[in-house]
CSV table of C-alpha atoms in Angstrom, one decimal:
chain,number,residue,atom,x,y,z
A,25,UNK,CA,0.0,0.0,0.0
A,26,UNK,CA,1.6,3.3,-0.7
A,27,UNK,CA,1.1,6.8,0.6
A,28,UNK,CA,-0.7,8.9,-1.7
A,29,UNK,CA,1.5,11.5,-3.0
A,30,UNK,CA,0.3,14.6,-4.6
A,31,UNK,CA,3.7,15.5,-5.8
A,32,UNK,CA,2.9,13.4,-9.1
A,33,UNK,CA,0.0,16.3,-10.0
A,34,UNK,CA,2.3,18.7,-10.0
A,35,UNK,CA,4.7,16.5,-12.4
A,36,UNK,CA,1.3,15.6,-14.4
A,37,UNK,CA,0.9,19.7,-14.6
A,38,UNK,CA,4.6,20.5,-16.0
A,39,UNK,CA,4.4,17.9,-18.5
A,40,UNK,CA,0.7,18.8,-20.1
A,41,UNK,CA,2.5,22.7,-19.6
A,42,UNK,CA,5.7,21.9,-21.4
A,43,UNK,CA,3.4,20.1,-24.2
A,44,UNK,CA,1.2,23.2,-25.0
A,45,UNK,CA,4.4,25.2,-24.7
A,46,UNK,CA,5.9,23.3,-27.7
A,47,UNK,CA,2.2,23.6,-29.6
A,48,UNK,CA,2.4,27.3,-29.2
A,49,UNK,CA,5.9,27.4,-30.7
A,50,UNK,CA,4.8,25.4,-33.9
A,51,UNK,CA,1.3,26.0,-34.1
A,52,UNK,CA,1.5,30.2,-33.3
A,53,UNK,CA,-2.1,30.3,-33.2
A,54,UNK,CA,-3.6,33.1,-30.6
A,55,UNK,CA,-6.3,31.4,-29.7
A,56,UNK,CA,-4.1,28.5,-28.7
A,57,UNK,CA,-2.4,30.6,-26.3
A,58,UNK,CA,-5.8,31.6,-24.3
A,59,UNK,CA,-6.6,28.0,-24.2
A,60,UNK,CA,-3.4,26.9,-22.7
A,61,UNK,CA,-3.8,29.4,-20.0
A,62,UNK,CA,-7.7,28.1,-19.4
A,63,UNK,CA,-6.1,24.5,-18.9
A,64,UNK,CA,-3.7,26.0,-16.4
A,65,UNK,CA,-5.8,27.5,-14.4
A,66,UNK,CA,-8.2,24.7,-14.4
A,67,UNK,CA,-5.9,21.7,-12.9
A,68,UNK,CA,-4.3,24.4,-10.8
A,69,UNK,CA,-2.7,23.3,-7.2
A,70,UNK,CA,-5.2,25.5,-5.6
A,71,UNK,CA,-7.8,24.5,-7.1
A,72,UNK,CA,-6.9,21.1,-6.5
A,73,UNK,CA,-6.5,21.5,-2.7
A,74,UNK,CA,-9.3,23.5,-2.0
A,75,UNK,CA,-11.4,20.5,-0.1
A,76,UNK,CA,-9.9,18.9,2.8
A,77,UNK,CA,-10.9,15.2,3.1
A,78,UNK,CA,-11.1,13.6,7.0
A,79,UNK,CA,-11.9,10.8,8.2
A,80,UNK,CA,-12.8,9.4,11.8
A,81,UNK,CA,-12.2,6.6,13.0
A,82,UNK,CA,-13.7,5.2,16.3
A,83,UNK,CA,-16.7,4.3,18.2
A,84,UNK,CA,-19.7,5.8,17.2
A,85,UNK,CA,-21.5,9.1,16.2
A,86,UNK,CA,-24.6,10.9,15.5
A,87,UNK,CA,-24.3,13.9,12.8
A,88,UNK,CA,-27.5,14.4,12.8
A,89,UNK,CA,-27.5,15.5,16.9
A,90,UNK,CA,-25.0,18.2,15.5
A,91,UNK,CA,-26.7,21.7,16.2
A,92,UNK,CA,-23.8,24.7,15.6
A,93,UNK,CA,-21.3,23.3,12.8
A,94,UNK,CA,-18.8,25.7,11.2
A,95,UNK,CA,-20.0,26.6,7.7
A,96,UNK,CA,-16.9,25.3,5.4
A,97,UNK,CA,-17.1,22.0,7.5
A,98,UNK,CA,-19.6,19.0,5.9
A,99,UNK,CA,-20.3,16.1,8.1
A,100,UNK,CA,-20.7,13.4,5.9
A,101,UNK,CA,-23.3,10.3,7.3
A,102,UNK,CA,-21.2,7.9,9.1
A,103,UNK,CA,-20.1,4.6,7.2
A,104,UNK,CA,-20.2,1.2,10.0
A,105,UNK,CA,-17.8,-1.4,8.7
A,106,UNK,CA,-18.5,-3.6,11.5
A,107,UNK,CA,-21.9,-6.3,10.9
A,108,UNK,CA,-24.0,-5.2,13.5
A,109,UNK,CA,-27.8,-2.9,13.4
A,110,UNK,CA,-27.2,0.7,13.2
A,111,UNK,CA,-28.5,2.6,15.9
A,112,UNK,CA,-31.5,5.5,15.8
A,113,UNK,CA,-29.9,8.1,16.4
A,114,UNK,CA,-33.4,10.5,17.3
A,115,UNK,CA,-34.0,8.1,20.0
A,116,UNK,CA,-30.3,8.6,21.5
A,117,UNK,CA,-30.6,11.3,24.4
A,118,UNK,CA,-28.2,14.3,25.1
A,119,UNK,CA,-27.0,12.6,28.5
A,120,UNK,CA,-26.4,9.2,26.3
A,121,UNK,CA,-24.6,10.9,23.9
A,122,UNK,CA,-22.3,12.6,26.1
A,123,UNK,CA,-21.6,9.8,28.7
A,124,UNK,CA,-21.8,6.7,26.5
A,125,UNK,CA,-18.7,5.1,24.9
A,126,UNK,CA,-20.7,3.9,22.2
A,127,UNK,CA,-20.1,7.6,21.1
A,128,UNK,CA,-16.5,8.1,22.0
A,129,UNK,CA,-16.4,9.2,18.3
A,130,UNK,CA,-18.7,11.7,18.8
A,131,UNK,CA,-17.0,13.5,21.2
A,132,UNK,CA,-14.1,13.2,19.3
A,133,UNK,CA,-15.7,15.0,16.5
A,134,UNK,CA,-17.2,17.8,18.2
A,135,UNK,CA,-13.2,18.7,19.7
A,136,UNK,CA,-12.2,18.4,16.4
A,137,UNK,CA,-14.8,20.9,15.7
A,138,UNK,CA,-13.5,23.3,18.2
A,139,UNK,CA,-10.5,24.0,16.8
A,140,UNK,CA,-10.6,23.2,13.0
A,141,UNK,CA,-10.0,25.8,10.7
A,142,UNK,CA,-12.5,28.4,9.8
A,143,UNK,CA,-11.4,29.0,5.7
A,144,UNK,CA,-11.0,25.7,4.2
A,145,UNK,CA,-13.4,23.9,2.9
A,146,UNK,CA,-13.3,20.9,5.2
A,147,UNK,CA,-15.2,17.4,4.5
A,148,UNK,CA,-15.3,14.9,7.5
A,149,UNK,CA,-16.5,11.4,7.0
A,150,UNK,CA,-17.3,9.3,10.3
A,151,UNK,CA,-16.3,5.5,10.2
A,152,UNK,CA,-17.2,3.2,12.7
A,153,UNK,CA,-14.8,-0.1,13.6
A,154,UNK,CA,-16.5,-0.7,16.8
A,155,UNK,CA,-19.3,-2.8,17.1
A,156,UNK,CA,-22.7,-2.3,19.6
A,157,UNK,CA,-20.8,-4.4,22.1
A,158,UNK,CA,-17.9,-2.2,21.8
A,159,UNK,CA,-15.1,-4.7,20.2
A,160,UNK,CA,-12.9,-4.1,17.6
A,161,UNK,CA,-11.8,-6.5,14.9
A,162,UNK,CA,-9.1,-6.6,12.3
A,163,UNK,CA,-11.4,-7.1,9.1
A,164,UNK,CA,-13.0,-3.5,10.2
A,165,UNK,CA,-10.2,-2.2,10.5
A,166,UNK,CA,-8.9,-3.4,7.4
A,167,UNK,CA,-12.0,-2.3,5.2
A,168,UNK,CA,-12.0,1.6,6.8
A,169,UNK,CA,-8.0,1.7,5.6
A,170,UNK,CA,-8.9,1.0,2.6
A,171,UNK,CA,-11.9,3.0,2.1
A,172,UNK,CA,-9.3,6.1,3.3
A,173,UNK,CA,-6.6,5.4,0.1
A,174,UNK,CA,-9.8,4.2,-2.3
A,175,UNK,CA,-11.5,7.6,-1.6
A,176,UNK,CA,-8.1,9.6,-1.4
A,177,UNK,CA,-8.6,11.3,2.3
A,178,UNK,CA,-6.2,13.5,2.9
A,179,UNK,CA,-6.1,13.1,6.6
A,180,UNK,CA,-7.1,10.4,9.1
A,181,UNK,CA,-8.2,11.3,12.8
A,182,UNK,CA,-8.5,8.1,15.1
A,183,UNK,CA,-8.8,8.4,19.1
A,184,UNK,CA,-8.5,4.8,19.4
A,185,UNK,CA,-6.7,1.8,19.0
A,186,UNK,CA,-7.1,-1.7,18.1
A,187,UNK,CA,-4.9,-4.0,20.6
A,188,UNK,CA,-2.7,-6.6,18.7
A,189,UNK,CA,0.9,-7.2,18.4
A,190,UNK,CA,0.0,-7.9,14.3
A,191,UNK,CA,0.5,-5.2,12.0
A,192,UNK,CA,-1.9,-5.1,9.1
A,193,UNK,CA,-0.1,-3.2,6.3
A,194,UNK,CA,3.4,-1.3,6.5
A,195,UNK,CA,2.2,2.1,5.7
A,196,UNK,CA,-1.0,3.9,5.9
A,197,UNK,CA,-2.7,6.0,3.0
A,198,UNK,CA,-3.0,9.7,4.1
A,199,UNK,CA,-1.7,11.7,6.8
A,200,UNK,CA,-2.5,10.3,10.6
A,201,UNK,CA,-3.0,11.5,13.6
A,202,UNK,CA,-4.0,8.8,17.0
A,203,UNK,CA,-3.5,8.9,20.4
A,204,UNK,CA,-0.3,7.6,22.2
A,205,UNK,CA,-2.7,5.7,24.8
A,206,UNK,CA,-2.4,5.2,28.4
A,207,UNK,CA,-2.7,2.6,31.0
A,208,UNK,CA,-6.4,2.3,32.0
A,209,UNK,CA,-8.6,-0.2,33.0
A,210,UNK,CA,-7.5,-3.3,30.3
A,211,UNK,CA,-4.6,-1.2,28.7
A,212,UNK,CA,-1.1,-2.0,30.8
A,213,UNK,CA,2.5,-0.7,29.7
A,214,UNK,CA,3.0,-3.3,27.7
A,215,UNK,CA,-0.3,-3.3,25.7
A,216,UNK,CA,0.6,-2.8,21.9
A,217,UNK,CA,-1.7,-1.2,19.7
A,218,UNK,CA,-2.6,-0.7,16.3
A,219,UNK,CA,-1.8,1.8,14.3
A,220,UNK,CA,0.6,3.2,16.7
A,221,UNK,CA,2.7,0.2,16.4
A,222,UNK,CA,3.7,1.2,13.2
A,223,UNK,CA,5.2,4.5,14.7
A,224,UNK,CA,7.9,6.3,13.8
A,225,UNK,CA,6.2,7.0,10.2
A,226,UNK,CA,6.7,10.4,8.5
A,227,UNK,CA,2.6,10.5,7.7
A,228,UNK,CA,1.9,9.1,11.6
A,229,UNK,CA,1.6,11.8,14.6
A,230,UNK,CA,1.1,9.9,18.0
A,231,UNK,CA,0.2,12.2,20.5
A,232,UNK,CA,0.2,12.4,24.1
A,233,UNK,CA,-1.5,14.3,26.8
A,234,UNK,CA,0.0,16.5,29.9
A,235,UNK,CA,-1.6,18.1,32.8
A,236,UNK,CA,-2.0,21.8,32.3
A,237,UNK,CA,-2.3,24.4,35.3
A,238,UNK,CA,0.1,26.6,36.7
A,239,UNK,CA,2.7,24.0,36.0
A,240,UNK,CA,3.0,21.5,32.7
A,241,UNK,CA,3.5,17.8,34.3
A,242,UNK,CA,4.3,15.0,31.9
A,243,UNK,CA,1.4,12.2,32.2
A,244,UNK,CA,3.8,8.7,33.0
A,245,UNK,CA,0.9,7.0,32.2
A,246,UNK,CA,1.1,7.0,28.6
A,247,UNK,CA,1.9,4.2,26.4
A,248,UNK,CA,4.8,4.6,23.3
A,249,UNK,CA,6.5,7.1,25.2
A,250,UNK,CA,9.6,6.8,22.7
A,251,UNK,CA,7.6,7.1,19.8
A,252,UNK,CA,5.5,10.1,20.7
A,253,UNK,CA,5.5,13.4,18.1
A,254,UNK,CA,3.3,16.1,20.4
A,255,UNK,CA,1.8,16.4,23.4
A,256,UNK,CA,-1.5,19.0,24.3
A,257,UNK,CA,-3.2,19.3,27.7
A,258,UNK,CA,-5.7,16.2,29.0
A,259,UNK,CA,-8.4,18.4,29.3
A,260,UNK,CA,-11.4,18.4,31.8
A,261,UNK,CA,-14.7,17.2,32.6
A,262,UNK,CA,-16.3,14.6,31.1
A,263,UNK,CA,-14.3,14.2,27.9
A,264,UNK,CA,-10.3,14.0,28.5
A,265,UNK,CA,-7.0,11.7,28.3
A,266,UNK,CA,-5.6,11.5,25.0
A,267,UNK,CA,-8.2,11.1,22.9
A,268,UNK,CA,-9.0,14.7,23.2
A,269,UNK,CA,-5.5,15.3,23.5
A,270,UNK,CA,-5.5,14.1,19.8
A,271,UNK,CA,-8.3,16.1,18.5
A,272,UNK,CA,-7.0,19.4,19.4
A,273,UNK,CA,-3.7,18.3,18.1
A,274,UNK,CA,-5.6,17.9,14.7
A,275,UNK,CA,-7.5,20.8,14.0
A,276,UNK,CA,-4.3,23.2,15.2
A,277,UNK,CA,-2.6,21.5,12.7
A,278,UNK,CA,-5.1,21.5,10.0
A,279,UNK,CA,-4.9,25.6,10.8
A,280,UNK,CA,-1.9,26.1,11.3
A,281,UNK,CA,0.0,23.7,8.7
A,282,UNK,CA,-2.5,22.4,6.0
A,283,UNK,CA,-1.0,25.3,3.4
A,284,UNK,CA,2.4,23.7,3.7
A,285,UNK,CA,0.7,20.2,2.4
A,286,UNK,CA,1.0,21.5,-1.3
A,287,UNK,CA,4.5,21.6,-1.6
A,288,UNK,CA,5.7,17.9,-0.5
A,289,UNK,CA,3.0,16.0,1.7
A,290,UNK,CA,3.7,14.6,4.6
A,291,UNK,CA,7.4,16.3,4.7
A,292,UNK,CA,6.0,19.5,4.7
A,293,UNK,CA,3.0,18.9,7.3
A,294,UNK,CA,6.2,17.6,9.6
A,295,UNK,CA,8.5,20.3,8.9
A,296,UNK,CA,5.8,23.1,9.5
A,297,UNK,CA,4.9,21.7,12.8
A,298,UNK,CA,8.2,21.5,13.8
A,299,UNK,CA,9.0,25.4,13.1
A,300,UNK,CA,6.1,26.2,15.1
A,301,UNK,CA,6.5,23.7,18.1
A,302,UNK,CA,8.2,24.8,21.3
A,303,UNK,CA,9.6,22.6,24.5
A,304,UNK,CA,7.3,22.4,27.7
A,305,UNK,CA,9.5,21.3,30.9
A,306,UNK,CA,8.0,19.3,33.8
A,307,UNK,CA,9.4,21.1,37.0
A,308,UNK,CA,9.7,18.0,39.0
A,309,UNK,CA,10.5,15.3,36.5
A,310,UNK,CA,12.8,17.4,34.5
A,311,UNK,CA,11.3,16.6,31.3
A,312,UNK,CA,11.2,18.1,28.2
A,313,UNK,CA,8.4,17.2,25.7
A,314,UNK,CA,7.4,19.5,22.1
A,315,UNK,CA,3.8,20.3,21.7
A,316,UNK,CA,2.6,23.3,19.2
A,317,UNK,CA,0.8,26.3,18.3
């Protein structure tokens, strides 16, 4: 499986531009010229990028329960690759939908939501790999990876992880960003998890979670410690750890690096977090740990 790499449109583009360039030169018709520059501008890179395709992958979700959506975001109906009976969403209460881990997803999506960007026009299409009894199993897994490279997403948002010591494929399609994990309830330290077993990857950001207050104190509790790109704060109330951790991480990104994914995706995406990332310390541990901005 290979990453999807837009650099090829852009050697697509100089080779059709070169080829109208040599029609000009032997052809020296005028209205040649105008159509050239009509073909240009039609498979330009801006053009090209202007929709930003996400997925989700976790739990559950109800898109229809959103109220207050930004207006260049579309939430797309959610696609369930495990067997089991969809559920009604009109008869899912407020309290359910917020409490639940059915809808882990959900929650996920709404702090995406929070800090997506506000230009771009942004698609987001919800996949479920959990089923009603809240297991995971490799053949969903499978089928949502490769509904993310059949339908080219550009980026992939998962708060969860699949525990196995297999690795599926060697690389994933699109750019990734999943939580680190931590120990909790059946996850110990030694628990590996899938994707983030395949980390380091250029295209795969694992990040952690810290506890922010008057003081920034690394969280010990997380899993892949060696492996992790960024950390953001745990959060509080009812939806924390690094599974929000993991959407804010996202949608800064998405604002404050998605430009810098038409020149050389996923190099760029890494190299324009990195010039905007800065070092946290824990006082008493003595850590350092990056997170961004």
């Amino acid at each position: 499986m290979q990453i999807r790499q837009p650099t090829t449109h852009f050697l697509f583009l100089s080779q059709r531009i070169q080829t109208i360039n040599i029609l000009i030169k032997l052809l020296r018709l005028p209205f040649l010229l105008g159509a050239a520059f009509l073909f240009i501008a039609a498979v330009s890179p801006t053009d090209a990028y202007s929709e930003i395709k996400v997925a989700i992958i976790d739990t559950g979700f109800c898109p229809e329960k959103l109220v207050k959506i930004k207006k260049n975001i579309t939430i797309q109906s959610q696609i369930d690759f495990t067997r089991h009976k969809k559920w009604d969403c009109s008869k899912i209460s407020k309290k359910v939908l917020n409490s639940s881990p059915r809808f882990h997803g959900h929650k996920v999506l709404l702090e995406f939501l929070k800090f997506a960007p506000k230009g771009e026009k942004i698609t987001v299409k919800p996949m479920v790999v959990f089923d009603l009894k809240g297991e995971q199993s490799k053949e969903a897994w499978i089928k949502a990876i490769k509904y993310v490279e059949k339908g080219n997403f550009d980026f992939v948002l998962s708060a969860s992880g699949f525990v196995t010591k297999e690795k599926f494929i060697d690389e994933l399609p699109g750019i990734w960003f999943v939580p680190s994990g931590r120990i909790e309830r059946s996850i110990k330290k030694n628990t590996v998890l899938f994707p983030q077993s395949l980390a380091p990857q250029v295209n795969l950001y694992l990040i952690g979670d810290y506890h922010d207050g008057r003081e920034t104190f690394y969280d010990q509790s997380l899993l892949f410690q060696n492996v992790i790109d960024y950390y953001f704060p745990v959060g509080k109330g009812l939806f924390k750890g690094t599974s929000r951790a993991v959407a804010e991480a996202f949608g800064i990104a998405l604002r404050s690096c998605y430009k810098a994914k038409e020149l050389s995706p996923p190099h760029a995406m890494r190299l324009c977090l990195l010039k905007k990332s800065k070092n946290l310390r824990d006082p008493v541990l003595k850590i350092d740990f990056k997170t961004y901005q």
